[in-house]
Amino acid sequence: RGQPTRPFVLTNNRQMIKDQVFRPGWALPTMSVDEYLQQEQERGNIISGGGKEPEPKAEIDDNDYDALDAEVVKQREWDDFKDNNPRGAGNMGGNRG
């Protein structure tokens, strides 16, 4: 209260605000996607190549009744499991008294 206030000048701030009028309010990208991927590849963060392709599942011969029966039993067991464990039954509300 007893000290005089310091004078301020609007002209310095005015030019800075004037320069920012037509700029977006977010940071613009500084490199293209291709440049970024090249940089990541140089760092070793991109896996290239691949691996062994998975072996295709062998088809069951229609005349092989044992294999057909095993497949039917497997499907029935899965169906029974799905009946006993409905979707979403997990931990939700299991401990409610």
GROMACS .gro file of N, CA and C in nm:
model
  291
    1ARG      N    1   0.081  -0.119   0.000
    1ARG     CA    2   0.000   0.000   0.000
    1ARG      C    3   0.086   0.125   0.000
    2GLY      N    4   0.188   0.123   0.077
    2GLY     CA    5   0.270   0.242   0.085
    2GLY      C    6   0.373   0.250  -0.026
    3GLN      N    7   0.388   0.141  -0.106
    3GLN     CA    8   0.488   0.141  -0.212
    3GLN      C    9   0.423   0.177  -0.345
    4PRO      N   10   0.495   0.254  -0.426
    4PRO     CA   11   0.438   0.287  -0.557
    4PRO      C   12   0.438   0.163  -0.647
    5THR      N   13   0.337   0.149  -0.729
    5THR     CA   14   0.331   0.035  -0.820
    5THR      C   15   0.427   0.058  -0.935
    6ARG      N   16   0.478  -0.052  -0.987
    6ARG     CA   17   0.572  -0.043  -1.098
    6ARG      C   18   0.496  -0.020  -1.227
    7PRO      N   19   0.545   0.064  -1.311
    7PRO     CA   20   0.476   0.087  -1.438
    7PRO      C   21   0.493  -0.036  -1.529
    8PHE      N   22   0.396  -0.062  -1.614
    8PHE     CA   23   0.406  -0.174  -1.707
    8PHE      C   24   0.378  -0.124  -1.847
    9VAL      N   25   0.431  -0.197  -1.942
    9VAL     CA   26   0.418  -0.157  -2.082
    9VAL      C   27   0.345  -0.268  -2.156
   10LEU      N   28   0.240  -0.234  -2.228
   10LEU     CA   29   0.162  -0.332  -2.302
   10LEU      C   30   0.223  -0.367  -2.437
   11THR      N   31   0.314  -0.284  -2.488
   11THR     CA   32   0.363  -0.304  -2.625
   11THR      C   33   0.440  -0.435  -2.640
   12ASN      N   34   0.521  -0.476  -2.543
   12ASN     CA   35   0.596  -0.602  -2.555
   12ASN      C   36   0.501  -0.720  -2.559
   13ASN      N   37   0.406  -0.721  -2.472
   13ASN     CA   38   0.309  -0.829  -2.466
   13ASN      C   39   0.216  -0.824  -2.587
   14ARG      N   40   0.190  -0.706  -2.636
   14ARG     CA   41   0.099  -0.689  -2.749
   14ARG      C   42   0.154  -0.756  -2.875
   15GLN      N   43   0.281  -0.740  -2.901
   15GLN     CA   44   0.340  -0.803  -3.020
   15GLN      C   45   0.339  -0.955  -3.008
   16MET      N   46   0.365  -1.009  -2.889
   16MET     CA   47   0.362  -1.152  -2.868
   16MET      C   48   0.221  -1.207  -2.890
   17ILE      N   49   0.121  -1.139  -2.840
   17ILE     CA   50  -0.017  -1.183  -2.860
   17ILE      C   51  -0.055  -1.172  -3.007
   18LYS      N   52  -0.010  -1.068  -3.074
   18LYS     CA   53  -0.041  -1.050  -3.216
   18LYS      C   54   0.019  -1.163  -3.299
   19ASP      N   55   0.137  -1.213  -3.261
   19ASP     CA   56   0.201  -1.323  -3.334
   19ASP      C   57   0.128  -1.455  -3.313
   20GLN      N   58   0.056  -1.469  -3.204
   20GLN     CA   59  -0.010  -1.595  -3.172
   20GLN      C   60  -0.156  -1.600  -3.217
   21VAL      N   61  -0.205  -1.499  -3.286
   21VAL     CA   62  -0.346  -1.493  -3.322
   21VAL      C   63  -0.387  -1.609  -3.412
   22PHE      N   64  -0.313  -1.636  -3.518
   22PHE     CA   65  -0.352  -1.738  -3.613
   22PHE      C   66  -0.279  -1.870  -3.592
   23ARG      N   67  -0.227  -1.895  -3.474
   23ARG     CA   68  -0.161  -2.022  -3.442
   23ARG      C   69  -0.259  -2.112  -3.370
   24PRO      N   70  -0.247  -2.243  -3.391
   24PRO     CA   71  -0.336  -2.333  -3.317
   24PRO      C   72  -0.295  -2.337  -3.169
   25GLY      N   73  -0.387  -2.379  -3.086
   25GLY     CA   74  -0.361  -2.384  -2.943
   25GLY      C   75  -0.290  -2.510  -2.899
   26TRP      N   76  -0.248  -2.595  -2.992
   26TRP     CA   77  -0.179  -2.719  -2.958
   26TRP      C   78  -0.046  -2.723  -3.030
   27ALA      N   79   0.040  -2.813  -2.988
   27ALA     CA   80   0.173  -2.826  -3.047
   27ALA      C   81   0.162  -2.895  -3.183
   28LEU      N   82   0.223  -2.838  -3.283
   28LEU     CA   83   0.224  -2.896  -3.417
   28LEU      C   84   0.334  -3.001  -3.428
   29PRO      N   85   0.318  -3.100  -3.515
   29PRO     CA   86   0.422  -3.203  -3.528
   29PRO      C   87   0.550  -3.144  -3.585
   30THR      N   88   0.662  -3.199  -3.538
   30THR     CA   89   0.791  -3.150  -3.584
   30THR      C   90   0.856  -3.243  -3.685
   31MET      N   91   0.799  -3.363  -3.705
   31MET     CA   92   0.853  -3.457  -3.803
   31MET      C   93   0.739  -3.538  -3.862
   32SER      N   94   0.765  -3.595  -3.978
   32SER     CA   95   0.662  -3.675  -4.043
   32SER      C   96   0.659  -3.815  -3.981
   33VAL      N   97   0.556  -3.890  -4.015
   33VAL     CA   98   0.543  -4.025  -3.962
   33VAL      C   99   0.659  -4.111  -4.013
   34ASP      N  100   0.697  -4.094  -4.139
   34ASP     CA  101   0.807  -4.172  -4.195
   34ASP      C  102   0.938  -4.142  -4.123
   35GLU      N  103   0.963  -4.015  -4.092
   35GLU     CA  104   1.084  -3.980  -4.018
   35GLU      C  105   1.084  -4.042  -3.879
   36TYR      N  106   0.967  -4.041  -3.814
   36TYR     CA  107   0.957  -4.099  -3.681
   36TYR      C  108   0.983  -4.249  -3.685
   37LEU      N  109   0.923  -4.318  -3.783
   37LEU     CA  110   0.943  -4.463  -3.792
   37LEU      C  111   1.088  -4.497  -3.824
   38GLN      N  112   1.153  -4.415  -3.907
   38GLN     CA  113   1.295  -4.436  -3.938
   38GLN      C  114   1.378  -4.421  -3.811
   39GLN      N  115   1.346  -4.321  -3.731
   39GLN     CA  116   1.419  -4.298  -3.606
   39GLN      C  117   1.398  -4.414  -3.509
   40GLU      N  118   1.275  -4.463  -3.499
   40GLU     CA  119   1.247  -4.576  -3.410
   40GLU      C  120   1.318  -4.702  -3.458
   41GLN      N  121   1.326  -4.721  -3.588
   41GLN     CA  122   1.395  -4.839  -3.642
   41GLN      C  123   1.544  -4.831  -3.611
   42GLU      N  124   1.602  -4.712  -3.619
   42GLU     CA  125   1.744  -4.696  -3.585
   42GLU      C  126   1.768  -4.724  -3.436
   43ARG      N  127   1.672  -4.691  -3.353
   43ARG     CA  128   1.685  -4.719  -3.209
   43ARG      C  129   1.665  -4.866  -3.178
   44GLY      N  130   1.605  -4.939  -3.270
   44GLY     CA  131   1.581  -5.082  -3.249
   44GLY      C  132   1.448  -5.111  -3.183
   45ASN      N  133   1.355  -5.019  -3.193
   45ASN     CA  134   1.225  -5.037  -3.129
   45ASN      C  135   1.120  -5.101  -3.220
   46ILE      N  136   1.156  -5.132  -3.342
   46ILE     CA  137   1.062  -5.192  -3.436
   46ILE      C  138   1.111  -5.334  -3.466
   47ILE      N  139   1.022  -5.429  -3.445
   47ILE     CA  140   1.055  -5.568  -3.472
   47ILE      C  141   1.032  -5.595  -3.621
   48SER      N  142   1.130  -5.648  -3.686
   48SER     CA  143   1.114  -5.678  -3.828
   48SER      C  144   1.139  -5.827  -3.849
   49GLY      N  145   1.091  -5.875  -3.960
   49GLY     CA  146   1.111  -6.015  -3.990
   49GLY      C  147   0.986  -6.094  -3.962
   50GLY      N  148   0.981  -6.151  -3.850
   50GLY     CA  149   0.866  -6.234  -3.815
   50GLY      C  150   0.919  -6.362  -3.754
   51GLY      N  151   0.846  -6.463  -3.766
   51GLY     CA  152   0.886  -6.590  -3.711
   51GLY      C  153   0.832  -6.701  -3.797
   52LYS      N  154   0.831  -6.817  -3.740
   52LYS     CA  155   0.777  -6.930  -3.813
   52LYS      C  156   0.627  -6.914  -3.825
   53GLU      N  157   0.577  -6.950  -3.939
   53GLU     CA  158   0.432  -6.947  -3.956
   53GLU      C  159   0.373  -7.066  -3.883
   54PRO      N  160   0.260  -7.047  -3.819
   54PRO     CA  161   0.201  -7.159  -3.747
   54PRO      C  162   0.156  -7.267  -3.845
   55GLU      N  163   0.170  -7.389  -3.798
   55GLU     CA  164   0.132  -7.500  -3.883
   55GLU      C  165  -0.020  -7.503  -3.896
   56PRO      N  166  -0.070  -7.524  -4.016
   56PRO     CA  167  -0.215  -7.526  -4.033
   56PRO      C  168  -0.276  -7.645  -3.959
   57LYS      N  169  -0.396  -7.623  -3.906
   57LYS     CA  170  -0.464  -7.727  -3.831
   57LYS      C  171  -0.505  -7.838  -3.928
   58ALA      N  172  -0.472  -7.960  -3.890
   58ALA     CA  173  -0.502  -8.073  -3.978
   58ALA      C  174  -0.653  -8.095  -3.982
   59GLU      N  175  -0.704  -8.115  -4.102
   59GLU     CA  176  -0.847  -8.141  -4.117
   59GLU      C  177  -0.876  -8.287  -4.084
   60ILE      N  178  -0.991  -8.308  -4.025
   60ILE     CA  179  -1.030  -8.443  -3.986
   60ILE      C  180  -1.092  -8.512  -4.107
   61ASP      N  181  -1.046  -8.631  -4.132
   61ASP     CA  182  -1.100  -8.710  -4.243
   61ASP      C  183  -1.241  -8.756  -4.207
   62ASP      N  184  -1.332  -8.749  -4.302
   62ASP     CA  185  -1.472  -8.788  -4.276
   62ASP      C  186  -1.486  -8.936  -4.244
   63ASN      N  187  -1.391  -9.017  -4.286
   63ASN     CA  188  -1.400  -9.162  -4.262
   63ASN      C  189  -1.336  -9.203  -4.129
   64ASP      N  190  -1.268  -9.110  -4.063
   64ASP     CA  191  -1.201  -9.140  -3.936
   64ASP      C  192  -1.300  -9.112  -3.822
   65TYR      N  193  -1.375  -9.215  -3.784
   65TYR     CA  194  -1.482  -9.197  -3.686
   65TYR      C  195  -1.429  -9.169  -3.547
   66ASP      N  196  -1.312  -9.222  -3.512
   66ASP     CA  197  -1.255  -9.196  -3.380
   66ASP      C  198  -1.221  -9.047  -3.364
   67ALA      N  199  -1.162  -8.990  -3.467
   67ALA     CA  200  -1.126  -8.848  -3.463
   67ALA      C  201  -1.252  -8.762  -3.462
   68LEU      N  202  -1.354  -8.802  -3.538
   68LEU     CA  203  -1.479  -8.728  -3.538
   68LEU      C  204  -1.546  -8.733  -3.401
   69ASP      N  205  -1.544  -8.852  -3.339
   69ASP     CA  206  -1.602  -8.866  -3.206
   69ASP      C  207  -1.525  -8.782  -3.104
   70ALA      N  208  -1.393  -8.779  -3.115
   70ALA     CA  209  -1.312  -8.700  -3.022
   70ALA      C  210  -1.345  -8.552  -3.039
   71GLU      N  211  -1.366  -8.508  -3.163
   71GLU     CA  212  -1.400  -8.368  -3.187
   71GLU      C  213  -1.538  -8.335  -3.130
   72VAL      N  214  -1.633  -8.427  -3.146
   72VAL     CA  215  -1.767  -8.406  -3.093
   72VAL      C  216  -1.763  -8.401  -2.940
   73VAL      N  217  -1.685  -8.490  -2.878
   73VAL     CA  218  -1.672  -8.490  -2.733
   73VAL      C  219  -1.610  -8.358  -2.685
   74LYS      N  220  -1.511  -8.311  -2.756
   74LYS     CA  221  -1.446  -8.185  -2.719
   74LYS      C  222  -1.546  -8.069  -2.728
   75GLN      N  223  -1.626  -8.067  -2.834
   75GLN     CA  224  -1.725  -7.961  -2.850
   75GLN      C  225  -1.832  -7.969  -2.741
   76ARG      N  226  -1.872  -8.090  -2.704
   76ARG     CA  227  -1.973  -8.106  -2.600
   76ARG      C  228  -1.919  -8.062  -2.463
   77GLU      N  229  -1.792  -8.095  -2.436
   77GLU     CA  230  -1.731  -8.051  -2.310
   77GLU      C  231  -1.723  -7.899  -2.304
   78TRP      N  232  -1.689  -7.837  -2.415
   78TRP     CA  233  -1.682  -7.691  -2.420
   78TRP      C  234  -1.822  -7.631  -2.400
   79ASP      N  235  -1.922  -7.693  -2.461
   79ASP     CA  236  -2.059  -7.645  -2.447
   79ASP      C  237  -2.105  -7.659  -2.302
   80ASP      N  238  -2.072  -7.768  -2.236
   80ASP     CA  239  -2.106  -7.785  -2.094
   80ASP      C  240  -2.036  -7.681  -2.008
   81PHE      N  241  -1.911  -7.654  -2.039
   81PHE     CA  242  -1.836  -7.552  -1.965
   81PHE      C  243  -1.903  -7.416  -1.980
   82LYS      N  244  -1.943  -7.384  -2.103
   82LYS     CA  245  -2.008  -7.255  -2.127
   82LYS      C  246  -2.142  -7.246  -2.053
   83ASP      N  247  -2.214  -7.360  -2.042
   83ASP     CA  248  -2.340  -7.359  -1.968
   83ASP      C  249  -2.316  -7.338  -1.819
   84ASN      N  250  -2.211  -7.397  -1.765
   84ASN     CA  251  -2.181  -7.386  -1.623
   84ASN      C  252  -2.117  -7.253  -1.586
   85ASN      N  253  -2.055  -7.186  -1.682
   85ASN     CA  254  -1.984  -7.061  -1.658
   85ASN      C  255  -2.033  -6.955  -1.756
   86PRO      N  256  -2.147  -6.893  -1.729
   86PRO     CA  257  -2.198  -6.794  -1.824
   86PRO      C  258  -2.108  -6.672  -1.833
   87ARG      N  259  -2.114  -6.606  -1.943
   87ARG     CA  260  -2.030  -6.489  -1.967
   87ARG      C  261  -2.063  -6.381  -1.864
   88GLY      N  262  -1.958  -6.325  -1.805
   88GLY     CA  263  -1.975  -6.218  -1.709
   88GLY      C  264  -1.995  -6.265  -1.566
   89ALA      N  265  -1.991  -6.395  -1.542
   89ALA     CA  266  -2.015  -6.446  -1.407
   89ALA      C  267  -1.892  -6.433  -1.319
   90GLY      N  268  -1.775  -6.424  -1.375
   90GLY     CA  269  -1.646  -6.409  -1.308
   90GLY      C  270  -1.649  -6.372  -1.162
   91ASN      N  271  -1.583  -6.262  -1.126
   91ASN     CA  272  -1.575  -6.217  -0.987
   91ASN      C  273  -1.685  -6.120  -0.951
   92MET      N  274  -1.771  -6.088  -1.042
   92MET     CA  275  -1.873  -5.987  -1.017
   92MET      C  276  -1.981  -6.040  -0.923
   93GLY      N  277  -1.984  -5.988  -0.805
   93GLY     CA  278  -2.090  -6.021  -0.712
   93GLY      C  279  -2.083  -6.160  -0.652
   94GLY      N  280  -1.972  -6.227  -0.665
   94GLY     CA  281  -1.961  -6.362  -0.613
   94GLY      C  282  -1.957  -6.367  -0.462
   95ASN      N  283  -1.908  -6.261  -0.397
   95ASN     CA  284  -1.894  -6.262  -0.252
   95ASN      C  285  -2.004  -6.184  -0.182
   96ARG      N  286  -2.109  -6.153  -0.250
   96ARG     CA  287  -2.218  -6.079  -0.185
   96ARG      C  288  -2.298  -6.172  -0.096
   97GLY      N  289  -2.328  -6.127   0.022
   97GLY     CA  290  -2.396  -6.212   0.119
   97GLY      C  291  -2.538  -6.195   0.114
   0.00000   0.00000   0.00000
